[in-house]
PDB file of C-alpha atoms in Angstrom:
ATOM      1  CA  MET A   1      83.731  38.976  33.423  1.00  0.00           C
ATOM      2  CA  VAL A   2      81.175  37.173  31.246  1.00  0.00           C
ATOM      3  CA  LYS A   3      83.015  34.838  28.892  1.00  0.00           C
ATOM      4  CA  TRP A   4      79.849  34.039  26.960  1.00  0.00           C
ATOM      5  CA  PHE A   5      76.136  33.712  27.590  1.00  0.00           C
ATOM      6  CA  ASP A   6      73.549  32.108  25.311  1.00  0.00           C
ATOM      7  CA  PRO A   7      69.939  32.970  26.255  1.00  0.00           C
ATOM      8  CA  VAL A   8      68.642  30.203  23.958  1.00  0.00           C
ATOM      9  CA  LYS A   9      70.674  27.551  25.792  1.00  0.00           C
ATOM     10  CA  GLY A  10      69.864  29.225  29.103  1.00  0.00           C
ATOM     11  CA  PHE A  11      73.393  29.478  30.468  1.00  0.00           C
ATOM     12  CA  GLY A  12      76.881  30.819  30.009  1.00  0.00           C
ATOM     13  CA  PHE A  13      80.160  31.187  31.853  1.00  0.00           C
ATOM     14  CA  VAL A  14      81.887  33.827  33.916  1.00  0.00           C
ATOM     15  CA  VAL A  15      85.668  34.065  34.204  1.00  0.00           C
ATOM     16  CA  ALA A  16      86.801  35.163  37.659  1.00  0.00           C
ATOM     17  CA  GLU A  17      90.214  36.671  38.292  1.00  0.00           C
ATOM     18  CA  ASN A  18      90.934  34.427  41.274  1.00  0.00           C
ATOM     19  CA  ALA A  19      89.117  31.251  40.177  1.00  0.00           C
ATOM     20  CA  LYS A  20      90.851  28.262  38.641  1.00  0.00           C
ATOM     21  CA  THR A  21      87.778  27.325  36.637  1.00  0.00           C
ATOM     22  CA  ASP A  22      84.933  29.055  34.816  1.00  0.00           C
ATOM     23  CA  ILE A  23      81.755  29.745  36.783  1.00  0.00           C
ATOM     24  CA  LEU A  24      78.406  28.568  35.409  1.00  0.00           C
ATOM     25  CA  LEU A  25      75.781  31.322  35.122  1.00  0.00           C
ATOM     26  CA  HIS A  26      72.281  29.910  34.640  1.00  0.00           C
ATOM     27  CA  VAL A  27      69.505  32.033  33.156  1.00  0.00           C
ATOM     28  CA  ASN A  28      67.350  31.553  36.284  1.00  0.00           C
ATOM     29  CA  VAL A  29      70.017  33.248  38.412  1.00  0.00           C
ATOM     30  CA  LEU A  30      70.121  36.080  35.878  1.00  0.00           C
ATOM     31  CA  ARG A  31      66.315  36.332  35.877  1.00  0.00           C
ATOM     32  CA  ASN A  32      66.333  36.676  39.664  1.00  0.00           C
ATOM     33  CA  PHE A  33      68.385  39.826  39.040  1.00  0.00           C
ATOM     34  CA  GLY A  34      65.747  40.961  36.525  1.00  0.00           C
ATOM     35  CA  GLN A  35      67.443  40.196  33.201  1.00  0.00           C
ATOM     36  CA  SER A  36      67.065  37.412  30.686  1.00  0.00           C
ATOM     37  CA  SER A  37      70.374  38.035  28.921  1.00  0.00           C
ATOM     38  CA  ILE A  38      73.778  39.569  29.514  1.00  0.00           C
ATOM     39  CA  ALA A  39      76.331  40.888  27.030  1.00  0.00           C
ATOM     40  CA  ASP A  40      79.608  39.033  26.588  1.00  0.00           C
ATOM     41  CA  GLY A  41      82.412  40.959  28.274  1.00  0.00           C
ATOM     42  CA  SER A  42      80.148  42.454  30.966  1.00  0.00           C
ATOM     43  CA  VAL A  43      81.699  42.697  34.405  1.00  0.00           C
ATOM     44  CA  VAL A  44      79.429  40.907  36.829  1.00  0.00           C
ATOM     45  CA  GLY A  45      79.441  40.651  40.591  1.00  0.00           C
ATOM     46  CA  ILE A  46      78.137  37.261  41.702  1.00  0.00           C
ATOM     47  CA  ARG A  47      77.857  35.004  44.720  1.00  0.00           C
ATOM     48  CA  VAL A  48      78.903  31.428  43.991  1.00  0.00           C
ATOM     49  CA  GLN A  49      78.745  27.957  45.463  1.00  0.00           C
ATOM     50  CA  GLN A  50      80.736  24.790  44.854  1.00  0.00           C
ATOM     51  CA  THR A  51      78.603  21.890  43.599  1.00  0.00           C
ATOM     52  CA  GLU A  52      79.316  18.379  42.377  1.00  0.00           C
ATOM     53  CA  ARG A  53      79.303  19.800  38.837  1.00  0.00           C
ATOM     54  CA  GLY A  54      81.668  22.676  39.622  1.00  0.00           C
ATOM     55  CA  VAL A  55      81.360  26.312  40.650  1.00  0.00           C
ATOM     56  CA  GLN A  56      77.986  27.935  39.939  1.00  0.00           C
ATOM     57  CA  ALA A  57      76.629  31.438  40.375  1.00  0.00           C
ATOM     58  CA  VAL A  58      73.745  31.547  42.855  1.00  0.00           C
ATOM     59  CA  GLU A  59      73.117  35.307  42.865  1.00  0.00           C
ATOM     60  CA  VAL A  60      73.921  38.282  40.641  1.00  0.00           C
ATOM     61  CA  VAL A  61      74.820  41.342  42.712  1.00  0.00           C
ATOM     62  CA  HIS A  62      75.609  43.837  39.941  1.00  0.00           C
ATOM     63  CA  ILE A  63      76.296  44.058  36.225  1.00  0.00           C
ATOM     64  CA  ASP A  64      78.536  46.610  34.517  1.00  0.00           C
ATOM     65  CA  PRO A  65      78.247  46.801  30.716  1.00  0.00           C
ATOM     66  CA  PRO A  66      81.259  45.751  28.662  1.00  0.00           C
ATOM     67  CA  VAL A  67      83.790  48.410  27.747  1.00  0.00           C
ATOM     68  CA  SER A  68      83.438  48.910  24.012  1.00  0.00           C
ATOM     69  CA  GLU A  69      86.600  49.418  22.032  1.00  0.00           C
ATOM     70  CA  SER A  70      84.584  49.747  18.837  1.00  0.00           C
ATOM     71  CA  THR A  71      84.744  53.002  16.948  1.00  0.00           C
ATOM     72  CA  HIS A  72      81.387  52.172  15.357  1.00  0.00           C
ATOM     73  CA  THR A  73      78.584  54.009  17.078  1.00  0.00           C
ATOM     74  CA  LEU A  74      75.114  55.220  16.275  1.00  0.00           C
ATOM     75  CA  THR A  75      75.270  58.841  15.192  1.00  0.00           C
ATOM     76  CA  ASP A  76      72.096  59.688  17.137  1.00  0.00           C
ATOM     77  CA  ILE A  77      73.653  58.397  20.361  1.00  0.00           C
ATOM     78  CA  ALA A  78      77.060  59.963  19.616  1.00  0.00           C
ATOM     79  CA  ASP A  79      75.413  63.362  19.144  1.00  0.00           C
ATOM     80  CA  LEU A  80      73.576  62.933  22.449  1.00  0.00           C
ATOM     81  CA  GLN A  81      76.741  61.913  24.321  1.00  0.00           C
ATOM     82  CA  ASN A  82      78.501  65.039  23.072  1.00  0.00           C
ATOM     83  CA  SER A  83      75.645  67.224  24.315  1.00  0.00           C
ATOM     84  CA  ASP A  84      75.496  69.038  27.653  1.00  0.00           C
ATOM     85  CA  ALA A  85      71.779  68.231  27.937  1.00  0.00           C
ATOM     86  CA  PRO A  86      70.714  66.128  30.955  1.00  0.00           C
ATOM     87  CA  PRO A  87      69.857  62.484  30.217  1.00  0.00           C
ATOM     88  CA  ALA A  88      66.282  61.637  29.309  1.00  0.00           C
ATOM     89  CA  PRO A  89      64.208  60.255  32.196  1.00  0.00           C
ATOM     90  CA  LEU A  90      63.655  56.517  32.560  1.00  0.00           C
ATOM     91  CA  GLN A  91      60.310  55.404  31.145  1.00  0.00           C
ATOM     92  CA  PRO A  92      58.516  52.063  31.570  1.00  0.00           C
ATOM     93  CA  GLY A  93      58.213  49.934  28.454  1.00  0.00           C
ATOM     94  CA  ARG A  94      57.778  46.445  27.020  1.00  0.00           C
ATOM     95  CA  VAL A  95      59.585  44.741  24.167  1.00  0.00           C
ATOM     96  CA  LYS A  96      57.348  44.460  21.119  1.00  0.00           C
ATOM     97  CA  TRP A  97      59.923  42.354  19.244  1.00  0.00           C
ATOM     98  CA  PHE A  98      63.692  42.120  18.953  1.00  0.00           C
ATOM     99  CA  ASP A  99      65.746  40.217  16.379  1.00  0.00           C
ATOM    100  CA  LYS A 100      69.345  39.754  17.518  1.00  0.00           C
ATOM    101  CA  GLY A 101      70.351  38.612  14.030  1.00  0.00           C
ATOM    102  CA  LYS A 102      69.077  41.833  12.460  1.00  0.00           C
ATOM    103  CA  GLY A 103      70.454  43.871  15.346  1.00  0.00           C
ATOM    104  CA  PHE A 104      67.301  45.775  16.200  1.00  0.00           C
ATOM    105  CA  GLY A 105      63.717  45.687  17.369  1.00  0.00           C
ATOM    106  CA  PHE A 106      60.991  47.838  18.889  1.00  0.00           C
ATOM    107  CA  ALA A 107      59.420  48.519  22.261  1.00  0.00           C
ATOM    108  CA  ASN A 108      56.275  50.254  23.436  1.00  0.00           C
ATOM    109  CA  VAL A 109      56.479  52.886  26.166  1.00  0.00           C
ATOM    110  CA  PHE A 110      53.507  53.244  28.498  1.00  0.00           C
ATOM    111  CA  GLY A 111      51.381  56.235  27.507  1.00  0.00           C
ATOM    112  CA  TYR A 112      52.887  56.749  24.024  1.00  0.00           C
ATOM    113  CA  PRO A 113      51.435  55.390  20.770  1.00  0.00           C
ATOM    114  CA  GLU A 114      54.744  55.436  18.822  1.00  0.00           C
ATOM    115  CA  ASP A 115      57.119  52.494  18.759  1.00  0.00           C
ATOM    116  CA  VAL A 116      60.603  53.034  20.180  1.00  0.00           C
ATOM    117  CA  PHE A 117      63.526  51.737  18.115  1.00  0.00           C
ATOM    118  CA  LEU A 118      65.944  49.428  19.969  1.00  0.00           C
ATOM    119  CA  HIS A 119      69.429  48.958  18.501  1.00  0.00           C
ATOM    120  CA  VAL A 120      71.701  46.085  19.556  1.00  0.00           C
ATOM    121  CA  GLU A 121      74.586  48.528  20.195  1.00  0.00           C
ATOM    122  CA  VAL A 122      72.456  50.329  22.794  1.00  0.00           C
ATOM    123  CA  LEU A 123      71.653  46.967  24.413  1.00  0.00           C
ATOM    124  CA  HIS A 124      75.350  46.050  24.602  1.00  0.00           C
ATOM    125  CA  ARG A 125      76.201  49.415  26.168  1.00  0.00           C
ATOM    126  CA  SER A 126      73.531  48.683  28.750  1.00  0.00           C
ATOM    127  CA  GLY A 127      74.891  45.185  29.509  1.00  0.00           C
ATOM    128  CA  LEU A 128      72.192  43.220  27.652  1.00  0.00           C
ATOM    129  CA  SER A 129      72.590  40.913  24.670  1.00  0.00           C
ATOM    130  CA  ASP A 130      69.038  39.990  23.703  1.00  0.00           C
ATOM    131  CA  LEU A 131      65.419  40.795  24.547  1.00  0.00           C
ATOM    132  CA  GLN A 132      62.261  38.716  24.555  1.00  0.00           C
ATOM    133  CA  PRO A 133      58.781  39.899  23.461  1.00  0.00           C
ATOM    134  CA  GLY A 134      56.841  41.207  26.458  1.00  0.00           C
ATOM    135  CA  GLU A 135      59.970  41.734  28.579  1.00  0.00           C
ATOM    136  CA  ALA A 136      59.609  44.732  30.913  1.00  0.00           C
ATOM    137  CA  LEU A 137      62.188  47.480  30.460  1.00  0.00           C
ATOM    138  CA  ALA A 138      63.090  50.946  31.610  1.00  0.00           C
ATOM    139  CA  LEU A 139      64.185  53.115  28.683  1.00  0.00           C
ATOM    140  CA  ARG A 140      65.717  56.505  28.109  1.00  0.00           C
ATOM    141  CA  VAL A 141      64.030  57.641  24.891  1.00  0.00           C
ATOM    142  CA  ILE A 142      65.321  60.337  22.549  1.00  0.00           C
ATOM    143  CA  ASP A 143      64.087  61.779  19.268  1.00  0.00           C
ATOM    144  CA  GLY A 144      66.544  60.385  16.744  1.00  0.00           C
ATOM    145  CA  LYS A 145      66.961  61.230  13.090  1.00  0.00           C
ATOM    146  CA  ARG A 146      64.496  58.473  12.175  1.00  0.00           C
ATOM    147  CA  GLY A 147      62.069  58.811  15.093  1.00  0.00           C
ATOM    148  CA  ARG A 148      61.910  57.779  18.729  1.00  0.00           C
ATOM    149  CA  MET A 149      64.753  55.525  19.845  1.00  0.00           C
ATOM    150  CA  ALA A 150      66.204  54.175  23.073  1.00  0.00           C
ATOM    151  CA  SER A 151      69.488  55.723  24.192  1.00  0.00           C
ATOM    152  CA  GLU A 152      69.724  53.407  27.229  1.00  0.00           C
ATOM    153  CA  VAL A 153      67.911  50.192  28.113  1.00  0.00           C
ATOM    154  CA  PHE A 154      67.640  48.579  31.548  1.00  0.00           C
ATOM    155  CA  ALA A 155      65.910  45.450  32.750  1.00  0.00           C
ATOM    156  CA  TRP A 156      62.926  46.677  34.755  1.00  0.00           C
ATOM    157  CA  GLU A 157      64.033  45.205  38.083  1.00  0.00           C
ATOM    158  CA  ALA A 158      67.569  46.590  37.723  1.00  0.00           C
ATOM    159  CA  ALA A 159      66.191  50.032  36.834  1.00  0.00           C
ATOM    160  CA  LEU A 160      64.104  50.146  40.008  1.00  0.00           C
ATOM    161  CA  GLU A 161      67.361  50.345  41.956  1.00  0.00           C
ATOM    162  CA  ARG A 162      68.609  53.207  39.742  1.00  0.00           C
ATOM    163  CA  ASP A 163      66.671  56.066  41.241  1.00  0.00           C
ATOM    164  CA  ASP A 164      68.751  58.736  39.522  1.00  0.00           C
ATOM    165  CA  ASP A 165      65.982  60.809  37.924  1.00  0.00           C
TER     166      ASP A 165
END
């Protein structure tokens, strides 16, 4: 499980059930998986190696978003989760801007002129903690009460392996 990860510092630590020490997770290893950030509390499958500086992750195999115990949720997403409608298809997009401090940002989806709203809660549910301008994404976009918004967000490379549409 991810103890913490700071995309500005470029690293964080994973706590393993059977390890006696924390495991260093460098941003380059995460980028090789196709993400530039990861939410604290995410369950991550990694391959590791022992180095002079300790145990380090050398490959990310999978990431499962953290289990949220929060009762706070976006009403647009809650309404969608309670619906019997099939999930929206994945669409290619790029981050226009995202401000982690404000908790939101916007993306552009290929072929659509409207911006797509990105909320930090949706990122956390998808296993991400932050986004960088220009970062490639795969989004499930819904029509929310205030316009188009992402209901799920995936790093582009990770979404390529999710051929569930």
